[in-house]
Amino acid sequence: MTAATEPSTVDGASTGPGVRISDLTVAYRTPAGELPAVSGINLELAPGSITGLVGESGSGKSTMALAMLNAVQQPGRITGGVIEIDGLGDVLSLSPKQIRAARGGSIGYVFQAAQNSLNPLKTVGKQLLDLGRSHGVEDKRALVRQAKELLSRMGLSGERVLDSYQHELSGGMRQRVGIMLALVLNAHVLVLDEPTTALDMISQANILSIIKDVHAEHGLTTLVVTHDIGVVAEVADRVAVMYGGRLVEQGPTVDVLRAPSHPYTRGLITAIPRLTGDPDVAQPLPGRPPTLGTIPRQGCVFRERCAVYAAGAREDCETVDPPAYDIGAERLVACHVVEEER
Amino acid sequence: MSGDIEGVGIVKTYKARGDVLAGQTVHALRGVDFRIPAGGAASFIGESGCGKTTLGRILAGLETYDSGRLSVDGVDLSGLRPKKREPYFRRIQMIHQDPYSALNPTRTVDAILTDPLTLRAKQTGRPKSWIAERQREVLSLVGLEPDYVLPRYPHQLSGGMRQRVVIARALTVDPDALVADEAVSMIDVSLRLGILKLLRELRETVGVSVLFITHDVATARYIGADGELYVIYRGEIVEHGPTETVIADPVHPYTQCLLSAIPVLHGLERPGPDRLTPTEPLADSQSDDGCLFAARCPFATDRCRTERPQLGHEGGTEQEHSCFHPARRHVVAVSA
């Protein structure tokens, strides 16, 4: 089911570019001082891969996705790091003009609740032309043709959709319009923020298969940001788990799901109710996700909810923020205990 | 404990407004039968727009119905005057989807719980001192620390805690049934199971029945594996039976599509061999003739397009279904 990691065609041109995020830190100004929502993240998106970024509300996943466009809003500020995209350079040091061209140009972004990110006063077609104008597209006919092709590829009638206002489209259709607008200018990097939230299961399955197909056909490098491990399991080759502004675990999706290492990942997977087997196998995770103000300043951010820490408190969990240890097989885990027991 | 709730042939139609659909009749429910035994669990699953939310609202008394019979403890509510009907709807309380908008942001949890309790104290002739006592009792029931939450405003609580306050508020009036409409979809994933577990436990500790409305079959199973599952499509029940039977052995293609759509946890699970997807998306223009699902069904025949199937046990199935061609298909993911 998972899309192939290898390039979709032999010539390198149609494979998505590689993306390397190093040491990314984003802080928000609050009455209590500047607090990091994303701190010291290292993540590499392999060319042509789909990476799933999983986290709960407040984990910093949306902030991180916005940082990919250098579009973090005030009072947030990218305080350090590099986001390097092949063929584009460091997103964070592009000039304002270059970054405007990159947004919606080579980096496509489908916003959280794409359902509500369309202008209710303009038809989809008008918004498409606006997009073309702001990116200096000369050939409007080709743009419309491209849009119609994308829409029909996703099972919609291009004519009808372009003539529609957003209220005339269902949630799943609006989500597809969002994907069309992100890709119509030939983006190579696609970021989808919660692409299936607020959709029912059948529409979700439909959108996920569209994402996989479009990803393969257009030769993209895709980042899917979601709170739902199920979504990641369906589409992503690799998964990165975020908690309290840090990446606590990353690795190939199948391996991480089969044998999660970090106690948080383990807890998340155990908390999913399943359709087969004993329903009581599912167990809730104790505690609640931290907010910007309650993220521990020192030591491991997860320790207050950690079953391993609860079973036997360790000093380094309280004092040292665990770095991402390489545990082999392309997997990284930020946990002292996992590293030590290895 | 009393509180059997039964619906027979519930019909609800809406007149569409606006330019596009003006004057058209929207069939939200087309004669739905169901029964929730006291302390039991029933789940309604289906896509957006299939009528499951309308049904929940009718049960909670927030919406009227055109025809049919809704009875609590065998008393038909349809014929009663509003004043007489009121006490019955007290016994069915709604847990809304969004705990952020279900609580008044300008009132503390204390105030939020005091109002219904004052009313309840008056109705049952209890002294004022009972109110504070009961406040603490319901909060402990839902797993909250009374001293922590009582003086706080909703915005000072997490989503999970807020949903627990909503549940506590519903419990203040001693309901027989809770109607939970997508009660966990706005809650953080690591906290979701906690809320589901609470609803499940309340069935035992308080004896309330739970009517669970969702598009997520796995959560429905978690709450009421021992209950009944109703699959509803375009206002009609297309499959109904014991939850475990319908999930393990679905025979209606629509149920099979719903179950197939649940993400497979690759690494832990393999997709079911007969995974099914509808041939077309749900559209307003789809015909009302014959089987309502025919337009999207991969197995539809001419008979399906002209004749409306009825709920029954055709093919000797344990569960009821409305399909002319029931067939067992293995669509649910299997453990790897």
XYZ file of C-alpha atoms in Angstrom:
678
model
C 0.000 0.000 0.000
C 2.734 2.446 0.850
C 3.981 4.394 -2.130
C 7.376 3.377 -3.380
C 10.319 5.268 -1.963
C 12.306 4.892 -5.117
C 12.082 7.637 -7.750
C 8.905 7.464 -9.792
C 10.789 7.545 -13.084
C 14.345 6.840 -14.104
C 15.376 10.360 -15.084
C 16.161 12.334 -11.990
C 14.073 15.333 -13.053
C 10.758 13.904 -11.917
C 11.882 12.899 -8.451
C 11.110 15.318 -5.675
C 13.977 17.290 -4.200
C 15.558 16.388 -0.899
C 14.749 18.595 2.082
C 17.069 18.919 5.066
C 15.896 20.650 8.202
C 18.682 21.217 10.700
C 18.537 22.550 14.200
C 15.300 24.414 13.575
C 14.067 26.430 16.517
C 10.918 28.547 16.547
C 10.030 30.618 19.602
C 6.871 32.457 20.554
C 6.946 35.681 22.514
C 4.729 35.341 25.581
C 4.281 37.326 28.794
C 6.609 34.753 30.374
C 9.373 35.462 27.879
C 10.269 33.834 24.590
C 9.304 30.158 24.690
C 10.363 27.600 22.083
C 7.458 25.836 20.335
C 9.892 23.945 18.130
C 13.337 23.333 19.458
C 16.392 21.989 17.723
C 14.655 19.832 15.139
C 16.668 17.788 12.682
C 14.675 16.081 9.972
C 15.540 14.947 6.513
C 12.900 14.359 3.875
C 14.402 11.938 1.355
C 13.838 12.830 -2.298
C 10.527 11.415 -3.468
C 9.407 10.210 -0.050
C 6.247 10.826 1.945
C 7.015 11.694 5.540
C 4.336 11.782 8.184
C 4.789 14.239 11.038
C 2.611 13.130 13.958
C 1.899 15.100 17.071
C -0.911 16.332 19.279
C -2.176 19.877 19.534
C 0.559 22.069 20.931
C 3.355 19.709 19.888
C 4.629 22.312 17.419
C 3.860 20.336 14.280
C 1.890 23.088 12.522
C 4.494 25.680 13.514
C 7.140 23.482 11.999
C 5.125 23.038 8.793
C 4.710 26.805 8.492
C 8.441 27.227 9.012
C 8.917 25.244 5.785
C 7.461 28.311 4.039
C 9.218 30.721 6.394
C 5.688 31.834 7.226
C 5.587 31.638 11.019
C 3.264 34.394 12.223
C 3.965 36.949 14.926
C 4.450 36.600 17.889
C 6.361 33.550 16.637
C 9.851 33.851 15.235
C 12.299 31.407 13.704
C 15.272 31.862 16.004
C 17.669 29.467 14.376
C 18.270 26.648 11.964
C 18.425 25.879 8.285
C 15.798 24.461 5.933
C 17.548 23.467 2.781
C 15.583 22.383 -0.278
C 17.457 21.023 -3.303
C 17.360 23.524 -6.147
C 16.044 26.290 -3.909
C 18.620 26.674 -1.154
C 17.969 27.677 2.428
C 14.322 28.743 2.676
C 15.105 30.867 5.707
C 17.650 33.045 3.920
C 15.719 33.706 0.709
C 14.866 37.321 -0.108
C 11.239 38.375 0.427
C 10.665 38.283 -3.327
C 12.170 34.816 -3.688
C 10.203 33.379 -0.797
C 6.952 34.803 -2.192
C 7.682 33.023 -5.455
C 8.547 29.796 -3.654
C 5.315 29.762 -1.646
C 2.726 28.194 -3.892
C 5.424 27.928 -6.564
C 7.959 25.232 -5.827
C 6.539 24.580 -2.353
C 2.858 23.699 -2.359
C 0.998 24.013 0.916
C -2.437 22.646 1.736
C -3.650 24.423 4.822
C -5.238 22.911 7.872
C -8.976 22.920 7.245
C -8.487 23.566 3.539
C -12.258 23.435 3.641
C -12.235 26.884 5.203
C -9.186 28.365 3.546
C -10.963 29.216 0.306
C -12.389 32.675 -0.303
C -16.179 32.400 0.056
C -16.772 35.389 -2.225
C -14.895 34.141 -5.262
C -15.329 31.090 -7.445
C -12.515 28.570 -7.378
C -11.624 29.611 -10.929
C -11.187 33.252 -9.897
C -8.941 32.189 -7.043
C -6.929 30.093 -9.448
C -6.393 33.126 -11.692
C -5.432 35.220 -8.649
C -2.803 32.631 -7.833
C -1.546 32.749 -11.413
C -1.395 36.536 -11.399
C 0.518 36.746 -8.143
C 3.080 34.339 -9.563
C 3.332 36.139 -12.900
C 1.925 33.300 -14.971
C 1.612 34.494 -18.581
C -0.361 31.678 -20.093
C -3.700 31.713 -18.228
C -5.234 29.134 -20.564
C -2.492 26.639 -19.805
C -2.993 27.299 -16.098
C -6.716 26.550 -16.339
C -5.998 23.482 -18.462
C -3.511 22.232 -15.875
C -6.028 22.862 -13.063
C -8.760 20.957 -14.903
C -6.417 18.060 -15.508
C -5.498 17.890 -11.833
C -9.140 18.066 -10.777
C -10.264 15.362 -13.161
C -7.313 13.261 -11.985
C -8.821 13.542 -8.513
C -12.244 12.505 -9.774
C -13.865 15.943 -10.037
C -15.327 17.754 -12.997
C -12.934 20.619 -13.678
C -15.526 22.806 -15.403
C -18.000 22.507 -12.607
C -15.529 22.984 -9.762
C -13.865 26.063 -11.251
C -17.287 27.683 -11.603
C -18.269 26.863 -8.029
C -18.099 28.828 -4.823
C -16.672 27.016 -1.851
C -20.094 26.554 -0.204
C -21.240 24.571 -3.217
C -18.548 21.951 -2.654
C -18.445 19.197 -0.046
C -15.623 18.917 2.500
C -13.801 16.265 0.496
C -14.132 18.304 -2.707
C -12.708 21.440 -1.040
C -9.791 19.411 0.231
C -9.092 18.305 -3.337
C -9.356 21.909 -4.532
C -6.733 22.778 -1.895
C -4.434 20.090 -3.294
C -5.043 21.334 -6.838
C -4.137 24.917 -5.881
C -0.982 23.666 -4.158
C 0.186 21.700 -7.184
C -1.034 23.710 -10.151
C 2.188 25.725 -10.373
C 4.272 22.555 -10.490
C 5.363 22.387 -6.891
C 7.976 19.767 -6.055
C 7.611 19.901 -2.320
C 4.113 19.435 -0.943
C 3.183 20.151 2.670
C -0.245 19.018 3.836
C -1.370 20.219 7.259
C -4.078 17.907 8.686
C -5.393 16.960 5.235
C -8.223 14.746 6.482
C -9.380 16.280 9.748
C -13.146 16.896 9.676
C -13.676 14.372 6.899
C -15.541 11.132 7.418
C -13.791 7.800 6.936
C -14.772 7.215 3.316
C -13.740 10.721 2.199
C -10.546 10.334 4.223
C -9.645 7.058 2.516
C -10.371 8.723 -0.811
C -8.154 11.775 -0.108
C -5.342 9.576 1.182
C -5.300 7.498 -1.968
C -5.331 10.710 -4.036
C -2.362 12.021 -2.058
C -0.438 8.806 -2.732
C -1.259 8.823 -6.443
C -0.545 12.508 -7.009
C 2.681 12.167 -5.056
C 3.883 9.370 -7.313
C 2.695 10.907 -10.574
C 4.137 14.365 -9.951
C 7.366 13.142 -8.411
C 6.995 15.071 -5.179
C 8.608 15.151 -1.791
C 5.682 15.235 0.590
C 5.261 16.099 4.254
C 1.929 15.139 5.824
C 1.284 16.777 9.183
C -1.381 15.032 11.237
C -2.479 13.990 14.704
C -3.710 10.661 13.404
C -1.286 7.730 13.330
C -3.742 5.915 11.080
C -3.274 8.557 8.378
C 0.497 8.204 8.590
C 0.223 4.425 8.501
C -1.752 4.613 5.266
C 0.380 7.062 3.301
C 3.829 7.664 4.753
C 7.112 5.884 4.077
C 8.686 7.478 7.108
C 7.214 8.810 10.297
C 8.476 11.495 12.642
C 6.795 11.780 16.041
C 6.740 15.177 17.688
C 6.143 15.956 21.348
C 6.619 19.219 23.202
C 8.460 20.819 20.282
C 10.929 17.966 19.834
C 11.145 15.010 17.505
C 11.084 12.080 19.873
C 11.215 9.298 17.321
C 11.652 8.848 13.604
C 12.051 5.920 11.257
C 10.391 3.849 8.535
C 6.629 3.803 9.202
C 6.207 0.035 9.150
C 9.090 -0.529 11.581
C 8.010 2.197 13.980
C 4.438 0.891 14.061
C 5.578 -2.679 14.522
C 8.081 -1.910 17.245
C 7.809 1.627 18.589
C 10.806 2.589 20.728
C 9.984 5.845 22.448
C 7.514 5.475 25.352
C 5.360 8.245 23.826
C 5.102 6.506 20.446
C 4.326 3.269 22.234
C 1.626 5.004 24.290
C 0.065 6.621 21.211
C -0.148 3.340 19.343
C -1.582 1.496 22.350
C -4.256 4.185 22.682
C -5.766 3.425 19.257
C -8.962 1.365 19.525
C -8.827 -1.509 17.052
C -11.397 -3.466 15.094
C -10.095 -6.902 15.948
C -8.920 -8.578 19.099
C -9.751 -7.678 22.674
C -10.991 -4.050 22.894
C -9.342 -3.756 26.316
C -5.882 -3.981 24.781
C -6.249 -0.263 24.050
C -5.048 1.764 27.036
C -5.221 5.527 27.505
C -2.042 7.553 27.958
C -1.943 9.202 31.387
C -1.589 12.975 31.815
C -2.133 15.512 29.104
C -0.086 17.144 26.362
C 1.983 20.124 27.531
C 1.270 23.643 26.398
C 3.907 26.205 25.516
C 4.074 27.364 29.135
C 4.140 23.921 30.742
C 6.824 22.237 28.630
C 9.559 21.279 31.123
C 12.566 23.558 30.681
C 15.009 20.894 31.701
C 15.351 17.219 31.008
C 13.073 15.041 28.927
C 9.834 16.789 27.906
C 7.818 13.587 28.110
C 8.880 12.326 31.540
C 5.723 13.423 33.377
C 3.616 11.062 31.281
C 6.259 8.422 30.756
C 5.523 4.885 31.944
C 9.244 4.037 32.020
C 10.097 7.088 34.121
C 7.159 6.378 36.436
C 8.449 2.850 36.977
C 11.873 4.068 38.062
C 12.848 7.726 38.078
C 16.272 8.405 36.584
C 18.319 11.466 37.122
C 19.322 12.120 33.515
C 15.613 12.195 32.518
C 15.258 15.190 34.835
C 18.411 17.015 33.908
C 19.407 16.213 30.338
C 17.169 16.749 27.309
C 17.793 13.492 25.418
C 19.339 13.980 21.972
C 18.165 11.909 19.009
C 20.121 8.674 19.449
C 20.710 6.632 16.313
C 19.483 3.123 17.135
C 20.208 1.707 13.675
C 17.927 0.720 10.782
C 17.429 4.424 9.957
C 15.756 5.019 13.285
C 16.314 7.844 15.726
C 14.944 7.913 19.250
C 15.267 10.667 21.841
C 15.167 8.605 25.018
C 17.948 7.946 27.534
C 16.514 4.625 28.622
C 16.154 3.234 25.104
C 19.739 4.283 24.328
C 21.095 2.717 27.486
C 19.267 -0.573 27.136
C 20.362 -0.993 23.592
C -33.052 0.885 36.369
C -35.627 2.041 33.869
C -35.009 3.837 30.628
C -35.696 1.716 27.579
C -35.696 3.993 24.574
C -37.387 2.876 21.406
C -37.935 4.482 18.039
C -40.262 3.128 15.391
C -40.408 4.468 11.851
C -38.901 7.862 12.656
C -39.135 10.141 9.635
C -37.613 13.581 9.309
C -37.505 15.724 6.201
C -36.093 19.183 5.692
C -37.191 21.706 3.121
C -34.033 22.940 1.432
C -33.540 26.694 1.187
C -31.326 28.829 -0.983
C -31.124 29.191 -4.733
C -29.701 25.883 -5.764
C -31.852 23.372 -3.950
C -34.860 25.617 -3.161
C -38.053 23.701 -2.506
C -36.429 20.287 -2.696
C -37.165 17.887 0.096
C -34.164 16.477 1.901
C -34.846 13.128 3.511
C -32.775 13.132 6.675
C -34.412 10.039 8.129
C -36.674 7.708 6.190
C -38.321 5.542 8.807
C -35.697 4.449 11.297
C -36.310 1.766 13.927
C -34.026 1.279 16.882
C -34.052 0.220 20.508
C -31.641 1.087 23.295
C -32.141 -1.061 26.393
C -31.567 0.530 29.794
C -27.829 0.596 30.520
C -27.048 -0.701 27.051
C -25.076 0.731 24.198
C -26.077 1.458 20.649
C -23.866 2.991 18.000
C -24.882 4.665 14.803
C -22.244 4.819 12.107
C -22.295 6.362 8.672
C -20.779 9.068 6.492
C -21.349 12.802 6.885
C -24.846 13.654 5.786
C -26.358 10.221 6.374
C -28.750 11.467 9.071
C -27.020 10.183 12.185
C -26.684 13.614 13.809
C -30.363 14.384 13.122
C -31.279 11.202 14.917
C -29.219 12.188 17.963
C -30.830 15.610 18.053
C -34.310 14.103 17.863
C -33.507 11.817 20.783
C -32.246 14.716 22.845
C -35.396 16.683 22.086
C -33.545 19.340 20.104
C -35.329 18.496 16.890
C -38.850 17.398 16.010
C -39.744 14.486 13.758
C -42.392 14.280 11.049
C -43.817 10.877 11.845
C -43.053 7.708 13.726
C -43.027 6.867 17.384
C -40.398 7.647 19.990
C -40.996 6.094 23.366
C -39.227 6.062 26.700
C -40.205 3.264 29.093
C -43.017 2.409 26.714
C -44.570 5.901 26.892
C -45.070 7.336 23.432
C -43.679 10.864 23.451
C -45.270 11.891 20.162
C -48.748 12.328 21.610
C -47.694 14.207 24.749
C -48.005 17.952 25.287
C -44.676 19.759 25.578
C -45.028 20.128 29.370
C -45.603 16.402 29.790
C -42.800 15.549 27.392
C -40.164 17.614 29.141
C -39.322 15.179 31.969
C -38.619 12.454 29.435
C -36.102 14.520 27.553
C -34.374 15.342 30.837
C -33.562 11.676 30.953
C -31.711 11.796 27.631
C -28.715 14.119 27.658
C -26.485 15.141 24.811
C -22.675 15.224 24.788
C -21.705 17.555 21.986
C -18.820 17.177 19.615
C -17.047 20.392 20.495
C -16.371 20.921 24.207
C -14.942 24.337 23.325
C -18.314 25.723 22.303
C -20.514 23.567 24.542
C -19.449 25.422 27.691
C -20.141 29.070 28.462
C -16.720 30.747 28.470
C -17.764 33.424 30.961
C -18.811 31.029 33.706
C -16.756 28.892 36.041
C -17.243 25.144 36.209
C -18.855 25.769 39.600
C -21.535 27.973 38.021
C -21.928 25.649 35.045
C -22.812 22.762 37.369
C -24.782 24.729 39.960
C -27.612 25.761 37.641
C -28.847 22.334 36.576
C -28.289 21.048 40.111
C -30.423 23.816 41.631
C -33.206 22.837 39.277
C -32.739 19.195 40.131
C -32.753 19.923 43.868
C -36.046 21.755 43.482
C -37.584 18.948 41.434
C -36.603 16.270 43.892
C -37.133 18.316 47.048
C -33.530 18.130 48.229
C -31.879 20.733 50.453
C -29.454 23.331 49.130
C -26.504 21.640 50.812
C -27.009 18.679 48.476
C -25.940 20.823 45.502
C -22.325 21.261 46.545
C -22.118 17.644 47.583
C -23.489 16.411 44.269
C -21.161 18.749 42.341
C -18.179 16.983 43.833
C -19.760 13.629 43.274
C -20.332 14.082 39.526
C -16.881 15.582 39.049
C -15.241 12.600 40.731
C -17.389 10.318 38.583
C -15.866 11.798 35.438
C -12.355 11.651 36.850
C -11.800 15.321 37.683
C -10.376 16.808 40.867
C -13.249 18.993 42.206
C -10.970 21.467 44.017
C -8.970 22.030 40.868
C -11.736 22.478 38.309
C -14.590 24.119 40.275
C -13.142 27.640 40.415
C -11.780 27.497 36.876
C -13.139 28.810 33.572
C -13.409 26.489 30.551
C -10.436 28.117 28.791
C -8.201 27.150 31.707
C -8.853 23.454 31.094
C -7.545 21.119 28.417
C -9.861 19.738 25.732
C -10.125 16.404 27.497
C -10.968 18.018 30.838
C -13.541 20.231 29.161
C -15.252 17.238 27.610
C -15.318 15.654 31.076
C -17.009 18.785 32.435
C -19.603 18.496 29.642
C -20.227 14.896 30.678
C -20.414 15.887 34.357
C -22.979 18.547 33.487
C -25.065 15.958 31.643
C -24.931 13.696 34.703
C -26.238 16.388 37.076
C -29.825 15.733 36.005
C -29.639 11.952 36.533
C -30.135 10.917 32.909
C -30.938 7.397 31.755
C -29.119 7.847 28.466
C -26.249 9.859 27.057
C -26.229 10.746 23.376
C -22.624 11.272 22.315
C -22.307 12.771 18.847
C -18.686 12.462 17.665
C -17.785 13.135 21.278
C -14.048 12.615 20.868
C -13.275 13.929 17.404
C -12.068 17.304 18.736
C -10.006 15.800 21.544
C -6.264 15.178 21.418
C -5.490 11.629 20.365
C -3.660 10.654 23.541
C -6.687 11.781 25.576
C -9.410 10.307 23.360
C -9.302 6.836 24.738
C -9.627 8.235 28.263
C -12.971 9.841 27.368
C -14.175 6.697 25.615
C -13.184 4.644 28.619
C -15.088 7.027 30.880
C -18.270 6.678 28.800
C -17.870 2.925 28.920
C -17.363 2.929 32.683
C -20.358 5.204 33.266
C -22.526 2.489 31.797
C -21.531 0.347 34.753
C -21.089 2.853 37.580
C -24.156 5.003 36.884
C -26.125 2.607 34.723
C -26.683 5.063 31.876
C -27.110 3.760 28.389
C -24.917 5.312 25.738
C -25.976 6.157 22.235
C -22.793 6.725 20.320
C -22.856 8.515 16.984
C -19.671 8.402 14.949
C -18.036 7.690 11.640
C -15.250 5.814 13.401
C -16.280 2.202 13.837
C -13.337 1.333 16.075
C -14.396 3.833 18.756
C -17.967 2.543 18.517
C -16.639 -0.932 19.154
C -14.590 0.217 22.133
C -17.628 1.744 23.868
C -20.166 -0.899 23.084
C -18.673 -4.182 21.943
C -21.577 -5.838 23.770
C -24.161 -3.489 22.243
C -25.893 -2.978 18.967
C -24.502 -1.363 15.857
C -26.686 0.455 13.352
C -25.247 1.354 9.964
C -27.177 4.257 8.537
C -27.058 5.461 4.963
C -29.033 8.356 3.474
C -31.554 8.232 6.307
C -32.100 4.505 6.260
C -30.690 1.702 8.352
C -28.953 -0.684 5.987
C -27.432 -3.098 8.485
C -28.049 -3.711 12.159
C -26.994 -6.316 14.638
C -24.687 -7.084 17.562
C -21.629 -4.818 17.222
C -19.093 -7.637 17.026
C -21.104 -9.540 14.407
C -21.524 -6.545 12.114
C -17.826 -5.662 12.366
C -16.507 -9.188 11.983
C -19.018 -10.354 9.412
C -20.609 -7.462 7.510
C -22.823 -8.413 4.579
C -24.040 -5.067 3.197
C -21.635 -3.510 0.678
C -22.034 -0.089 2.320
C -20.947 -1.420 5.706
C -18.077 -3.121 3.944
C -17.039 0.172 2.325
C -17.157 1.940 5.703
C -15.025 -0.724 7.342
C -12.582 -0.778 4.428
C -11.998 2.949 4.783
C -10.447 2.592 8.228
C -6.685 3.154 7.962
C -4.581 0.025 8.125
C -1.735 0.199 10.633
C 0.902 -1.221 8.309
C 3.427 -3.106 10.340
C 0.788 -4.234 12.816
C -1.926 -5.121 10.356
C -2.463 -6.267 6.800
C -5.394 -4.914 4.781
C -8.400 -7.217 4.524
C -8.269 -9.180 1.242
C -11.667 -7.923 0.024
C -11.201 -4.227 0.833
C -13.966 -2.310 -0.942
C -14.391 1.289 -2.087
C -17.599 2.895 -3.342
C -17.624 3.410 -7.098
C -18.742 7.024 -6.707
C -18.843 9.685 -4.000
C -22.094 10.543 -2.228
C -24.055 13.103 -4.273
C -27.395 14.871 -3.834
C -28.398 13.863 -7.326
C -28.353 10.132 -6.591
C -31.648 8.428 -7.263
C -34.223 7.593 -4.599
C -35.477 4.633 -6.653
C -34.494 1.143 -5.734
C -31.685 0.581 -3.266
C -30.340 3.926 -2.046
C -26.775 2.673 -2.286
C -27.129 1.237 -5.807
C -25.495 4.230 -7.529
C -22.269 3.704 -5.567
C -22.357 -0.047 -5.143
C -19.850 -2.176 -7.082
C -22.270 -5.099 -7.074
C -25.539 -3.366 -8.045
C -27.817 -5.211 -10.465
C -30.933 -4.073 -12.363
C -33.105 -5.275 -9.525
C -31.175 -3.044 -7.097
C -31.885 0.003 -9.251
C -35.635 -0.503 -9.401
C -36.734 -2.271 -6.233
C -36.174 -1.034 -2.684
C -34.795 -3.779 -0.408
C -36.189 -4.071 3.122
C -34.377 -4.868 6.346
C -34.411 -8.565 6.970
C -32.319 -11.643 7.459
C -32.117 -12.704 3.815
C -29.385 -15.281 3.320
C -29.830 -16.454 6.909
C -27.612 -13.814 8.500
C -27.557 -13.155 12.224
C -27.847 -9.410 11.679
C -30.563 -7.521 9.810
C -29.573 -5.978 6.508
C -31.197 -4.505 3.421
C -29.301 -5.974 0.510
C -30.603 -8.221 -2.252
C -27.198 -9.799 -2.646
C -25.708 -10.169 0.811
C -22.209 -11.619 0.723
C -19.535 -12.079 3.339
C -16.384 -10.215 2.471
C -13.289 -9.927 4.561
C -12.666 -6.178 4.592
C -11.354 -5.478 8.091
C -7.585 -5.374 8.494
C -6.048 -8.516 9.976
C -3.276 -8.554 12.540
C 0.067 -9.125 10.891
